[in-house]
Amino acid sequence: IQMTQSPSSLSASAGDRVTITCRASQNINRFLNWYQQRPGEPPKLLIFAASTLQRGVPSRFSGSGSGTDFSLTINSLQPEDFATYYCQQSYSFPCNFGQGTKLEIK
Amino acid sequence: QITLEESGPTLVKPTQTLTLTCTFSGFSLNTRGLALAWVRQPPRKALEWLALIYWNDDKRYTPSLKSRLSITKDTSKNQVVLTMTNMDPVDTAKYFCAHTQFDMSTGHFMDVWGQGTTVTVSS
C-alpha cells in the first residue's frame, strides 16, 4: 500500500491553521497514524486510528478520514509545531509511511 | 516509564552483516498486544518500516528486504535484535526501534521510540 502526502512542504505563520493530507493507494479503513518529527529527534506519535489523539498531545492537533483519504489539522500553530509530519498505514504489512510534509515558518 | 535504546556498530563495510540491539525497559514483550518494530531513516529522507516482532514471537518483514532481515527477541534480557545481511552504502541510515501496540480496532501504532543509532556503510 502506497501512502502519498500533500503538500511535501508548507509555509505558515504562528497562529495559522494548517491541514496536511494523506492518501492511501487502497482502502485502509481507519488504520492510519500520524507522527511528528523535529530535527535530530525520533518521531513522536500524534494520532492513531485516524482520529484518536495520543495521550499528552495538545488538542490543537486533530485527525480525520477513512478509506483512502485522511487529513491532519493543526489549529493555532505554535513555534514547536514547525517540524516534519508523516502518515503511516497499519492496515497491512509493510506498515508504510508517507514521504513526509515539512512544515516551515513563513 | 517505557524507554528504548538502540546499540550497534556505527560503521560497517559493504557485504558485512549488521547486528543492532534494542534494549528496553518499562514493559514486557511477553504481554499480549505488544510488539517491537524497527524503522530506518536515510539522511534527509523519509521513514522506512523494516520489521516487527510480536509478544508471541510472530514476525513480519518489509518484502523488499525480507531476504536480508532477521528479528529475534530475548525477553529475559528485554532485548530485540535486528540483523541485516549483505550491507550496502544505500543502507546508510539512522535505525530506530519502537514500542508498538496492536489492537484489532486501532491497528498497530508506535507510541514510544528510541533515539536511534546511526549506521554508515562504507569501505
CSV table of C-alpha atoms in Angstrom, one decimal:
chain,number,residue,atom,x,y,z
A,1,ILE,CA,0.0,0.0,0.0
A,2,GLN,CA,1.5,3.4,-1.1
A,3,MET,CA,1.0,6.4,1.0
A,4,THR,CA,1.1,9.9,-0.6
A,5,GLN,CA,1.2,13.1,1.4
A,6,SER,CA,0.5,16.6,0.2
A,7,PRO,CA,1.9,19.0,0.2
A,8,SER,CA,5.5,18.0,0.5
A,9,SER,CA,6.3,21.3,2.2
A,10,LEU,CA,4.2,24.0,3.6
A,11,SER,CA,5.0,27.5,4.9
A,12,ALA,CA,2.8,29.0,7.6
A,13,SER,CA,2.9,31.5,10.5
A,14,ALA,CA,2.4,31.0,14.2
A,15,GLY,CA,-1.3,31.2,14.9
A,16,ASP,CA,-2.3,29.8,11.5
A,17,ARG,CA,-4.4,26.7,10.9
A,18,VAL,CA,-2.9,24.1,8.5
A,19,THR,CA,-4.1,20.9,7.0
A,20,ILE,CA,-1.9,18.1,5.7
A,21,THR,CA,-3.5,15.3,3.6
A,22,CYS,CA,-2.6,11.7,3.2
A,23,ARG,CA,-3.9,9.3,0.5
A,24,ALA,CA,-3.6,5.6,0.5
A,25,SER,CA,-3.4,3.6,-2.7
A,26,GLN,CA,-6.2,1.3,-1.4
A,27,ASN,CA,-8.8,1.2,1.3
A,28,ILE,CA,-7.1,1.1,4.7
A,29,ASN,CA,-10.3,1.6,6.8
A,30,ARG,CA,-9.2,3.8,9.6
A,31,PHE,CA,-5.8,2.3,10.2
A,32,LEU,CA,-3.8,5.5,9.8
A,33,ASN,CA,-1.3,7.1,12.2
A,34,TRP,CA,0.3,10.5,12.2
A,35,TYR,CA,3.8,11.3,13.6
A,36,GLN,CA,5.7,14.5,14.1
A,37,GLN,CA,9.5,14.6,13.8
A,38,ARG,CA,11.6,17.5,14.8
A,39,PRO,CA,15.2,17.7,13.5
A,40,GLY,CA,17.5,15.3,15.3
A,41,GLU,CA,14.7,13.7,17.2
A,42,PRO,CA,12.8,10.4,16.8
A,43,PRO,CA,9.3,10.5,15.5
A,44,LYS,CA,6.5,11.2,18.0
A,45,LEU,CA,3.1,9.7,17.8
A,46,LEU,CA,0.4,12.3,17.5
A,47,ILE,CA,-2.7,10.4,16.3
A,48,PHE,CA,-3.6,6.8,15.8
A,49,ALA,CA,-6.6,5.1,14.2
A,50,ALA,CA,-7.2,8.2,12.1
A,51,SER,CA,-8.6,10.4,14.8
A,52,THR,CA,-7.6,9.2,18.3
A,53,LEU,CA,-5.3,11.7,20.0
A,54,GLN,CA,-2.3,10.1,21.7
A,55,ARG,CA,-2.1,10.9,25.5
A,56,GLY,CA,-0.2,14.2,26.1
A,57,VAL,CA,-0.7,15.6,22.6
A,58,PRO,CA,-2.2,19.0,22.5
A,59,SER,CA,-5.8,19.3,21.4
A,60,ARG,CA,-4.9,21.7,18.6
A,61,PHE,CA,-4.0,18.5,16.7
A,62,SER,CA,-6.8,16.6,15.1
A,63,GLY,CA,-7.1,13.9,12.5
A,64,SER,CA,-9.9,12.7,10.3
A,65,GLY,CA,-10.7,10.5,7.4
A,66,SER,CA,-11.4,6.8,6.5
A,67,GLY,CA,-10.9,4.6,3.5
A,68,THR,CA,-8.2,6.2,1.3
A,69,ASP,CA,-8.3,9.9,2.3
A,70,PHE,CA,-7.1,11.3,5.6
A,71,SER,CA,-6.1,14.7,7.0
A,72,LEU,CA,-4.1,16.1,9.9
A,73,THR,CA,-5.2,19.6,11.0
A,74,ILE,CA,-3.2,21.8,13.4
A,75,ASN,CA,-5.1,24.8,14.8
A,76,SER,CA,-3.3,27.9,16.0
A,77,LEU,CA,0.3,26.8,15.1
A,78,GLN,CA,2.8,27.1,17.9
A,79,PRO,CA,6.6,27.6,17.3
A,80,GLU,CA,7.2,24.0,18.4
A,81,ASP,CA,4.9,22.7,15.7
A,82,PHE,CA,7.3,23.5,12.9
A,83,ALA,CA,8.5,20.0,12.0
A,84,THR,CA,8.1,17.2,9.5
A,85,TYR,CA,4.9,15.2,9.7
A,86,TYR,CA,4.4,11.6,8.5
A,87,CYS,CA,1.4,9.5,8.0
A,88,GLN,CA,1.6,5.7,8.3
A,89,GLN,CA,-0.9,3.0,7.4
A,90,SER,CA,-1.2,-0.1,9.6
A,91,TYR,CA,-3.9,-1.9,7.6
A,92,SER,CA,-1.4,-4.4,6.2
A,93,PHE,CA,2.3,-5.2,6.2
A,94,PRO,CA,4.6,-3.5,5.5
A,95,CYS,CA,3.3,-0.5,7.5
A,96,ASN,CA,4.5,2.1,5.1
A,97,PHE,CA,4.9,5.8,5.8
A,98,GLY,CA,4.2,8.7,3.5
A,99,GLN,CA,7.1,10.8,2.2
A,100,GLY,CA,6.6,13.4,4.8
A,101,THR,CA,5.4,17.0,4.9
A,102,LYS,CA,7.8,19.7,6.1
A,103,LEU,CA,6.1,22.5,7.9
A,104,GLU,CA,8.2,25.6,7.9
A,105,ILE,CA,7.9,29.1,9.3
A,106,LYS,CA,6.8,31.7,6.8
B,1,GLN,CA,8.1,4.7,32.1
B,2,ILE,CA,8.9,3.0,28.8
B,3,THR,CA,12.4,3.5,27.4
B,4,LEU,CA,14.2,2.0,24.4
B,5,GLU,CA,17.8,2.3,23.4
B,6,GLU,CA,19.4,1.1,20.2
B,7,SER,CA,23.0,0.0,20.0
B,8,GLY,CA,25.3,-1.4,17.4
B,9,PRO,CA,28.2,-0.5,15.2
B,10,THR,CA,28.4,3.0,13.7
B,11,LEU,CA,30.4,1.8,10.6
B,12,VAL,CA,30.1,-1.4,8.6
B,13,LYS,CA,31.7,-2.4,5.4
B,14,PRO,CA,29.8,-3.4,2.3
B,15,THR,CA,28.7,-7.0,2.3
B,16,GLN,CA,29.1,-7.3,6.1
B,17,THR,CA,26.2,-8.2,8.4
B,18,LEU,CA,24.7,-5.5,10.6
B,19,THR,CA,23.5,-6.5,14.1
B,20,LEU,CA,21.5,-4.0,16.1
B,21,THR,CA,20.2,-4.4,19.6
B,22,CYS,CA,17.2,-2.7,21.1
B,23,THR,CA,17.3,-2.8,24.9
B,24,PHE,CA,14.1,-1.7,26.6
B,25,SER,CA,12.6,-1.2,30.0
B,26,GLY,CA,9.2,-0.4,31.4
B,27,PHE,CA,7.3,-3.2,29.7
B,28,SER,CA,7.5,-6.9,29.0
B,29,LEU,CA,7.4,-8.3,25.4
B,30,ASN,CA,5.5,-11.2,26.8
B,31,THR,CA,2.5,-9.0,27.1
B,32,ARG,CA,-0.4,-9.8,24.7
B,33,GLY,CA,-1.0,-6.9,22.3
B,34,LEU,CA,2.6,-5.6,22.3
B,35,ALA,CA,5.3,-5.7,19.7
B,36,LEU,CA,8.5,-4.1,18.9
B,37,ALA,CA,9.3,-2.6,15.4
B,38,TRP,CA,12.4,-1.3,13.6
B,39,VAL,CA,12.2,1.7,11.3
B,40,ARG,CA,15.1,3.4,9.5
B,41,GLN,CA,15.7,6.8,8.0
B,42,PRO,CA,18.4,7.6,5.5
B,43,PRO,CA,19.9,11.0,5.7
B,44,ARG,CA,17.3,13.7,4.8
B,45,LYS,CA,14.8,11.1,3.7
B,46,ALA,CA,11.6,9.6,4.9
B,47,LEU,CA,10.9,6.9,7.4
B,48,GLU,CA,11.0,3.3,6.2
B,49,TRP,CA,9.3,0.5,8.2
B,50,LEU,CA,11.5,-2.6,8.4
B,51,ALA,CA,10.3,-5.4,10.7
B,52,LEU,CA,8.2,-6.2,13.7
B,53,ILE,CA,8.1,-9.0,16.3
B,54,TYR,CA,5.0,-9.7,18.4
B,55,TRP,CA,4.7,-10.8,22.0
B,56,ASN,CA,4.0,-14.4,20.7
B,57,ASP,CA,7.2,-14.4,18.6
B,58,ASP,CA,5.3,-13.9,15.3
B,59,LYS,CA,7.4,-11.8,12.9
B,60,ARG,CA,6.8,-9.5,10.0
B,61,TYR,CA,9.2,-8.0,7.5
B,62,THR,CA,9.1,-5.5,4.7
B,63,PRO,CA,9.1,-7.6,1.5
B,64,SER,CA,11.8,-5.6,-0.3
B,65,LEU,CA,14.3,-6.6,2.5
B,66,LYS,CA,12.9,-9.8,3.8
B,67,SER,CA,15.7,-12.0,2.4
B,68,ARG,CA,18.2,-9.9,4.3
B,69,LEU,CA,16.5,-9.2,7.6
B,70,SER,CA,16.0,-11.3,10.8
B,71,ILE,CA,14.3,-10.1,14.0
B,72,THR,CA,14.5,-12.0,17.3
B,73,LYS,CA,13.7,-11.3,20.9
B,74,ASP,CA,15.2,-12.3,24.3
B,75,THR,CA,12.5,-11.5,26.8
B,76,SER,CA,14.8,-12.4,29.7
B,77,LYS,CA,17.2,-9.7,28.7
B,78,ASN,CA,14.5,-7.2,27.5
B,79,GLN,CA,16.2,-7.1,24.1
B,80,VAL,CA,15.2,-7.3,20.5
B,81,VAL,CA,17.9,-7.9,17.9
B,82,LEU,CA,17.7,-7.0,14.2
B,83,THR,CA,20.2,-8.4,11.8
B,84,MET,CA,20.7,-7.2,8.2
B,85,THR,CA,22.9,-9.1,5.9
B,86,ASN,CA,24.9,-8.0,2.8
B,87,MET,CA,25.0,-4.3,3.8
B,88,ASP,CA,25.3,-1.7,1.0
B,89,PRO,CA,26.0,2.0,1.1
B,90,VAL,CA,22.3,2.6,0.4
B,91,ASP,CA,21.6,1.1,3.8
B,92,THR,CA,23.3,4.1,5.5
B,93,ALA,CA,20.6,5.4,7.8
B,94,LYS,CA,19.5,6.1,11.4
B,95,TYR,CA,17.9,3.0,12.7
B,96,PHE,CA,15.1,3.3,15.3
B,97,CYS,CA,13.3,0.7,17.5
B,98,ALA,CA,9.8,1.5,18.7
B,99,HIS,CA,7.3,0.1,21.2
B,100,THR,CA,4.3,-0.9,19.2
B,101,GLN,CA,0.8,-1.5,20.4
B,102,PHE,CA,-1.7,-3.6,18.4
B,103,ASP,CA,-5.4,-3.9,18.7
B,104,MET,CA,-8.0,-5.1,16.2
B,105,SER,CA,-9.8,-1.8,16.3
B,106,THR,CA,-6.8,0.5,16.1
B,107,GLY,CA,-4.2,-1.4,14.2
B,108,HIS,CA,-0.5,-1.0,15.0
B,109,PHE,CA,0.9,2.2,16.3
B,110,MET,CA,4.4,3.1,17.6
B,111,ASP,CA,3.9,5.1,20.7
B,112,VAL,CA,7.4,5.2,22.2
B,113,TRP,CA,10.7,5.4,20.2
B,114,GLY,CA,14.3,5.1,20.9
B,115,GLN,CA,16.7,7.9,20.0
B,116,GLY,CA,18.0,5.9,17.1
B,117,THR,CA,21.5,4.8,16.1
B,118,THR,CA,23.3,5.9,13.0
B,119,VAL,CA,24.9,3.3,10.8
B,120,THR,CA,27.2,4.2,7.9
B,121,VAL,CA,28.1,1.7,5.3
B,122,SER,CA,31.4,2.4,3.7
B,123,SER,CA,34.6,0.7,2.8
